[in-house]
Amino acid sequence: MLYVLHVRLEVYCGTDQHTSELGGESPTKFSADPNSGPAAVVRNLHEVLPAPQDGVFHAVVTDRFYTSVQLALQLLSRNVYTVGTIQTNMQGFPPAIKAEYENHPPHIPRGTTRMAAAKCYPPLTALLWWDRKPVHLLYTGGSKVLQSCGKFLLFELLFNYLCCACMSCSERRLRGGQKVVVPCPAMMRDYQRWMEGVDIHDQLRLQRYSLQMAVVFRKYYKTIFLGLVDMAIVNAYIVYREAQKQRGEAPADHAKFLRVLQAQMLELTPADFTDAVSYCISFFYCYLIVYLFYC
């Protein structure tokens, strides 16, 4: 199972920000707000990636909130390939690839794939893949080879609002133990493989013992604070599992890790901290322990 550590984060403040708050006009053509959407992808990649070099390429996986034709072309100019699900109402997405049905119709076999390559740049390809629901994908530089994908009809992974589980080397069973094989494009496997780690991190942070979701505050910064604590706990859990694997121990489940964390926090005393901040830190840990026990 793939886990991804969250080491960089950015608080989404919405698109309705005034131009004066953004420091002038947006330098990008994607959005009036360079702090969100595709514009944020370009800005963040400019900060973390080295300058483009001949023969050196990177790959970025995005979800449907960020993926667009304009973003894919601009990233490609920086030697960055893109693969991601896309909203069909995005500018430049070919109408012929849009699904006519919200769910899989009986007359279309599962695994049916429809592709459309851009005339101006053939490696830019839009794709419709029929699983239990239609999956729309946009990618540059990906493989168009179809592969076999084992399926669980009942336990498929959710990506955005789509149901898609695609793994080239795994066997999945239907109800009653029957196995089924569904062909899928190779780029769908790549998308699932790299997005899975992000999805699992979000599930651990928001759906299992979440402090952020346990209570609603009027002050937004309190919710952000608890979200940061959730993120730190999930990151610690991932590192803890890896440390157990290196020691040859069986990895602990999430609930067991939280019990160990709570027990260790209860053992802390003011003597574990400096005199100047002992009171504040002790109050913080008491506050956090209450949430860990009652959420």
Short mmCIF file of C-alpha atoms in Angstrom, two decimals:
data_model
loop_
_atom_site.label_atom_id
_atom_site.label_comp_id
_atom_site.label_asym_id
_atom_site.label_seq_id
_atom_site.Cartn_x
_atom_site.Cartn_y
_atom_site.Cartn_z
CA MET A 1 0.00 0.00 0.00
CA LEU A 2 1.39 3.38 -1.03
CA TYR A 3 1.53 6.23 1.48
CA VAL A 4 2.54 9.81 0.70
CA LEU A 5 3.94 12.24 3.26
CA HIS A 6 2.54 15.78 3.14
CA VAL A 7 5.52 18.09 3.56
CA ARG A 8 4.23 21.15 1.67
CA LEU A 9 0.76 22.60 2.08
CA GLU A 10 -1.20 25.64 1.05
CA VAL A 11 -4.47 26.92 2.48
CA TYR A 12 -7.12 27.37 -0.19
CA CYS A 13 -8.77 30.77 0.30
CA GLY A 14 -11.19 30.70 -2.61
CA THR A 15 -11.13 32.43 -5.99
CA ASP A 16 -13.07 35.54 -4.98
CA GLN A 17 -10.11 37.59 -3.82
CA HIS A 18 -9.62 41.22 -4.73
CA THR A 19 -6.87 42.14 -7.15
CA SER A 20 -5.34 44.50 -4.60
CA GLU A 21 -5.00 41.63 -2.13
CA LEU A 22 -3.08 39.64 -4.73
CA GLY A 23 -0.51 42.38 -5.27
CA GLY A 24 -1.68 43.43 -8.73
CA GLU A 25 -2.82 41.67 -11.86
CA SER A 26 -2.31 37.93 -12.15
CA PRO A 27 0.79 37.00 -14.18
CA THR A 28 -0.95 33.85 -15.46
CA LYS A 29 -3.77 33.40 -17.94
CA PHE A 30 -5.46 30.58 -16.03
CA SER A 31 -7.19 32.39 -13.20
CA ALA A 32 -7.62 35.83 -11.70
CA ASP A 33 -6.35 34.29 -8.48
CA PRO A 34 -2.80 32.85 -8.71
CA ASN A 35 -3.28 31.30 -5.29
CA SER A 36 -5.69 28.60 -6.46
CA GLY A 37 -6.43 26.23 -9.31
CA PRO A 38 -4.07 25.63 -12.25
CA ALA A 39 -2.23 28.90 -11.60
CA ALA A 40 -1.16 27.57 -8.20
CA VAL A 41 0.20 24.40 -9.85
CA VAL A 42 2.45 26.43 -12.15
CA ARG A 43 3.61 28.69 -9.32
CA ASN A 44 4.38 25.81 -6.95
CA LEU A 45 6.19 23.76 -9.57
CA HIS A 46 8.29 26.80 -10.44
CA GLU A 47 9.39 26.88 -6.79
CA VAL A 48 10.23 23.18 -6.35
CA LEU A 49 11.48 22.07 -9.78
CA PRO A 50 14.90 22.96 -11.19
CA ALA A 51 15.24 24.95 -14.39
CA PRO A 52 14.26 23.00 -17.54
CA GLN A 53 17.08 20.96 -19.04
CA ASP A 54 17.29 19.08 -22.33
CA GLY A 55 16.45 15.41 -21.89
CA VAL A 56 15.22 15.84 -18.28
CA PHE A 57 11.47 15.38 -17.78
CA HIS A 58 9.15 15.27 -14.78
CA ALA A 59 5.60 13.98 -14.33
CA VAL A 60 2.74 15.60 -12.43
CA VAL A 61 -0.52 13.87 -11.46
CA THR A 62 -3.50 16.17 -10.89
CA ASP A 63 -7.16 15.73 -10.03
CA ARG A 64 -10.15 17.17 -11.85
CA PHE A 65 -10.04 20.47 -9.94
CA TYR A 66 -6.65 21.38 -11.47
CA THR A 67 -6.43 19.56 -14.81
CA SER A 68 -6.93 21.64 -17.96
CA VAL A 69 -5.64 21.75 -21.53
CA GLN A 70 -3.93 25.10 -20.93
CA LEU A 71 -2.16 23.79 -17.85
CA ALA A 72 -0.98 20.64 -19.65
CA LEU A 73 0.50 22.66 -22.52
CA GLN A 74 2.25 25.14 -20.24
CA LEU A 75 3.74 22.37 -18.09
CA LEU A 76 4.88 20.58 -21.23
CA SER A 77 6.88 23.67 -22.17
CA ARG A 78 8.80 23.09 -18.92
CA ASN A 79 9.43 19.41 -19.75
CA VAL A 80 6.71 18.33 -17.30
CA TYR A 81 4.28 15.60 -18.37
CA THR A 82 0.73 15.66 -16.99
CA VAL A 83 -1.86 12.99 -16.30
CA GLY A 84 -5.11 13.57 -14.46
CA THR A 85 -8.88 13.31 -14.45
CA ILE A 86 -10.61 16.33 -15.95
CA GLN A 87 -14.00 18.02 -15.90
CA THR A 88 -15.66 17.71 -19.29
CA ASN A 89 -16.74 21.37 -19.30
CA MET A 90 -13.12 22.58 -19.31
CA GLN A 91 -12.13 24.74 -22.27
CA GLY A 92 -10.51 22.73 -25.05
CA PHE A 93 -11.83 19.32 -23.99
CA PRO A 94 -13.21 17.54 -27.12
CA PRO A 95 -17.01 17.10 -27.05
CA ALA A 96 -16.73 13.74 -28.85
CA ILE A 97 -15.06 12.24 -25.77
CA LYS A 98 -17.76 13.31 -23.31
CA ALA A 99 -19.85 10.43 -21.94
CA GLU A 100 -23.55 10.46 -22.73
CA TYR A 101 -24.43 8.52 -19.56
CA GLU A 102 -23.61 9.04 -15.90
CA ASN A 103 -23.41 5.29 -15.23
CA HIS A 104 -22.15 2.36 -17.26
CA PRO A 105 -24.84 1.38 -19.82
CA PRO A 106 -25.37 -2.33 -20.58
CA HIS A 107 -24.66 -1.97 -24.32
CA ILE A 108 -21.12 -0.62 -23.74
CA PRO A 109 -18.61 -3.25 -22.54
CA ARG A 110 -16.63 -2.35 -19.44
CA GLY A 111 -13.13 -1.34 -20.37
CA THR A 112 -14.20 0.39 -23.58
CA THR A 113 -11.81 3.26 -24.33
CA ARG A 114 -12.25 6.26 -26.60
CA MET A 115 -9.31 8.58 -27.32
CA ALA A 116 -8.80 11.87 -29.13
CA ALA A 117 -5.38 13.39 -29.88
CA ALA A 118 -4.87 17.13 -30.33
CA LYS A 119 -4.17 18.16 -33.93
CA CYS A 120 -1.73 20.87 -32.88
CA TYR A 121 0.18 18.52 -30.57
CA PRO A 122 -0.61 14.77 -30.92
CA PRO A 123 0.96 13.69 -27.56
CA LEU A 124 -1.81 15.71 -25.84
CA THR A 125 -4.59 13.13 -25.60
CA ALA A 126 -8.06 13.11 -24.06
CA LEU A 127 -9.53 9.79 -23.02
CA LEU A 128 -12.86 8.29 -21.99
CA TRP A 129 -12.64 4.94 -20.21
CA TRP A 130 -15.77 3.06 -19.19
CA ASP A 131 -15.66 1.49 -15.76
CA ARG A 132 -18.70 1.40 -13.50
CA LYS A 133 -18.81 5.12 -14.26
CA PRO A 134 -17.17 7.06 -17.09
CA VAL A 135 -13.63 8.23 -16.40
CA HIS A 136 -12.36 11.25 -18.35
CA LEU A 137 -8.60 11.67 -18.47
CA LEU A 138 -6.17 14.16 -20.00
CA TYR A 139 -2.51 13.32 -20.40
CA THR A 140 0.67 14.22 -22.27
CA GLY A 141 3.41 11.75 -23.05
CA GLY A 142 1.61 8.72 -21.61
CA SER A 143 1.39 5.24 -23.10
CA LYS A 144 -1.76 4.30 -25.01
CA VAL A 145 -1.24 0.55 -24.58
CA LEU A 146 -4.19 -1.32 -23.05
CA GLN A 147 -3.45 -3.55 -20.07
CA SER A 148 -5.41 -6.00 -17.95
CA CYS A 149 -6.87 -4.66 -14.74
CA GLY A 150 -8.28 -6.81 -11.96
CA LYS A 151 -11.52 -5.42 -10.54
CA PHE A 152 -13.60 -5.38 -7.37
CA LEU A 153 -17.06 -4.30 -8.40
CA LEU A 154 -18.07 -3.53 -4.83
CA PHE A 155 -14.84 -2.14 -3.40
CA GLU A 156 -13.49 0.06 -6.16
CA LEU A 157 -11.39 3.02 -5.15
CA LEU A 158 -13.04 6.43 -5.41
CA PHE A 159 -11.15 9.09 -7.30
CA ASN A 160 -13.06 12.39 -7.12
CA TYR A 161 -16.64 11.44 -8.02
CA LEU A 162 -15.46 8.57 -10.27
CA CYS A 163 -15.08 4.90 -9.37
CA CYS A 164 -11.87 3.56 -10.82
CA ALA A 165 -9.53 0.84 -9.59
CA CYS A 166 -6.86 -0.12 -12.05
CA MET A 167 -3.79 -2.20 -11.16
CA SER A 168 -1.78 -4.12 -13.74
CA CYS A 169 -0.48 -6.88 -11.48
CA SER A 170 -3.26 -7.53 -8.97
CA GLU A 171 -6.16 -9.97 -8.87
CA ARG A 172 -9.51 -8.84 -7.57
CA ARG A 173 -12.65 -10.85 -6.97
CA LEU A 174 -16.31 -10.21 -7.63
CA ARG A 175 -19.14 -11.15 -5.34
CA GLY A 176 -19.10 -14.92 -5.00
CA GLY A 177 -15.37 -15.24 -5.66
CA GLN A 178 -15.52 -14.85 -9.43
CA LYS A 179 -12.62 -12.96 -11.02
CA VAL A 180 -12.99 -10.47 -13.83
CA VAL A 181 -10.40 -8.77 -16.03
CA VAL A 182 -11.07 -5.34 -17.51
CA PRO A 183 -8.73 -3.72 -20.07
CA CYS A 184 -7.55 -0.24 -19.27
CA PRO A 185 -5.01 2.22 -20.70
CA ALA A 186 -1.55 2.30 -19.17
CA MET A 187 -1.90 5.96 -18.19
CA MET A 188 -4.92 5.04 -16.03
CA ARG A 189 -2.68 2.66 -14.10
CA ASP A 190 -0.14 5.46 -13.65
CA TYR A 191 -2.81 7.85 -12.40
CA GLN A 192 -4.18 5.33 -9.93
CA ARG A 193 -0.75 4.33 -8.66
CA TRP A 194 0.36 7.85 -7.80
CA MET A 195 -2.97 9.28 -6.67
CA GLU A 196 -3.61 6.34 -4.36
CA GLY A 197 -1.05 7.53 -1.83
CA VAL A 198 -2.62 10.99 -1.67
CA ASP A 199 -6.11 9.54 -1.33
CA ILE A 200 -5.04 7.24 1.51
CA HIS A 201 -3.43 10.16 3.35
CA ASP A 202 -6.66 12.15 3.03
CA GLN A 203 -8.70 9.17 4.25
CA LEU A 204 -6.49 8.74 7.31
CA ARG A 205 -6.61 12.47 8.04
CA LEU A 206 -10.30 13.22 7.41
CA GLN A 207 -12.21 9.96 7.81
CA ARG A 208 -10.47 8.18 10.70
CA TYR A 209 -10.24 9.79 14.14
CA SER A 210 -10.01 13.29 12.67
CA LEU A 211 -9.64 16.22 15.06
CA GLN A 212 -10.54 18.70 12.34
CA MET A 213 -13.86 16.99 11.59
CA ALA A 214 -14.78 16.40 15.23
CA VAL A 215 -15.94 19.94 15.93
CA VAL A 216 -16.96 23.04 13.97
CA PHE A 217 -15.44 26.39 14.92
CA ARG A 218 -16.57 29.88 14.00
CA LYS A 219 -12.94 30.94 13.75
CA TYR A 220 -11.41 29.44 10.62
CA TYR A 221 -7.87 29.41 12.01
CA LYS A 222 -8.88 26.94 14.73
CA THR A 223 -10.05 24.49 12.07
CA ILE A 224 -6.79 25.01 10.18
CA PHE A 225 -4.83 24.36 13.37
CA LEU A 226 -6.59 21.04 14.01
CA GLY A 227 -6.08 20.13 10.35
CA LEU A 228 -2.34 20.70 10.77
CA VAL A 229 -2.35 18.51 13.88
CA ASP A 230 -4.19 15.79 11.93
CA MET A 231 -1.62 16.02 9.15
CA ALA A 232 1.28 15.77 11.62
CA ILE A 233 -0.29 12.71 13.26
CA VAL A 234 -0.81 10.96 9.91
CA ASN A 235 2.76 11.75 8.84
CA ALA A 236 4.00 10.35 12.15
CA TYR A 237 1.93 7.21 11.60
CA ILE A 238 3.46 6.69 8.15
CA VAL A 239 7.00 7.12 9.50
CA TYR A 240 6.16 4.81 12.42
CA ARG A 241 5.03 2.06 10.03
CA GLU A 242 8.19 2.37 7.97
CA ALA A 243 10.34 2.18 11.10
CA GLN A 244 8.53 -0.99 12.17
CA LYS A 245 9.14 -2.56 8.75
CA GLN A 246 12.87 -1.80 8.98
CA ARG A 247 12.98 -3.46 12.41
CA GLY A 248 11.21 -6.52 11.01
CA GLU A 249 8.04 -5.92 13.05
CA ALA A 250 4.47 -6.18 11.84
CA PRO A 251 3.19 -2.66 11.01
CA ALA A 252 0.66 -1.37 13.53
CA ASP A 253 -2.80 -0.35 12.39
CA HIS A 254 -4.02 3.22 12.72
CA ALA A 255 -6.03 2.70 15.92
CA LYS A 256 -3.15 0.96 17.70
CA PHE A 257 -0.78 3.77 16.75
CA LEU A 258 -3.18 6.37 18.18
CA ARG A 259 -3.46 4.41 21.44
CA VAL A 260 0.34 4.38 21.74
CA LEU A 261 0.47 8.11 20.96
CA GLN A 262 -2.19 8.91 23.55
CA ALA A 263 -0.42 6.84 26.21
CA GLN A 264 2.87 8.62 25.55
CA MET A 265 1.23 12.05 25.65
CA LEU A 266 -0.43 11.23 28.98
CA GLU A 267 2.99 10.46 30.44
CA LEU A 268 4.33 13.93 29.62
CA THR A 269 4.84 16.33 32.53
CA PRO A 270 5.94 19.98 32.77
CA ALA A 271 9.44 18.70 33.53
CA ASP A 272 9.67 17.52 29.91
CA PHE A 273 9.62 21.14 28.73
CA THR A 274 11.45 24.34 29.52
CA ASP A 275 10.12 26.50 32.35
CA ALA A 276 9.21 29.35 30.03
CA VAL A 277 6.72 27.39 27.94
CA SER A 278 5.79 24.51 30.23
CA TYR A 279 2.36 25.88 31.08
CA CYS A 280 1.37 26.63 27.48
CA ILE A 281 2.59 23.30 26.17
CA SER A 282 0.93 21.37 28.98
CA PHE A 283 -2.37 23.12 28.27
CA PHE A 284 -2.00 22.36 24.56
CA TYR A 285 -1.39 18.66 25.19
CA CYS A 286 -4.33 18.42 27.59
CA TYR A 287 -6.53 20.05 24.97
CA LEU A 288 -5.26 17.71 22.28
CA ILE A 289 -5.65 14.58 24.43
CA VAL A 290 -9.32 15.42 25.05
CA TYR A 291 -9.93 15.53 21.31
CA LEU A 292 -8.04 12.32 20.68
CA PHE A 293 -10.19 10.48 23.21
CA TYR A 294 -13.58 11.89 22.32
CA CYS A 295 -13.51 12.34 18.53
#
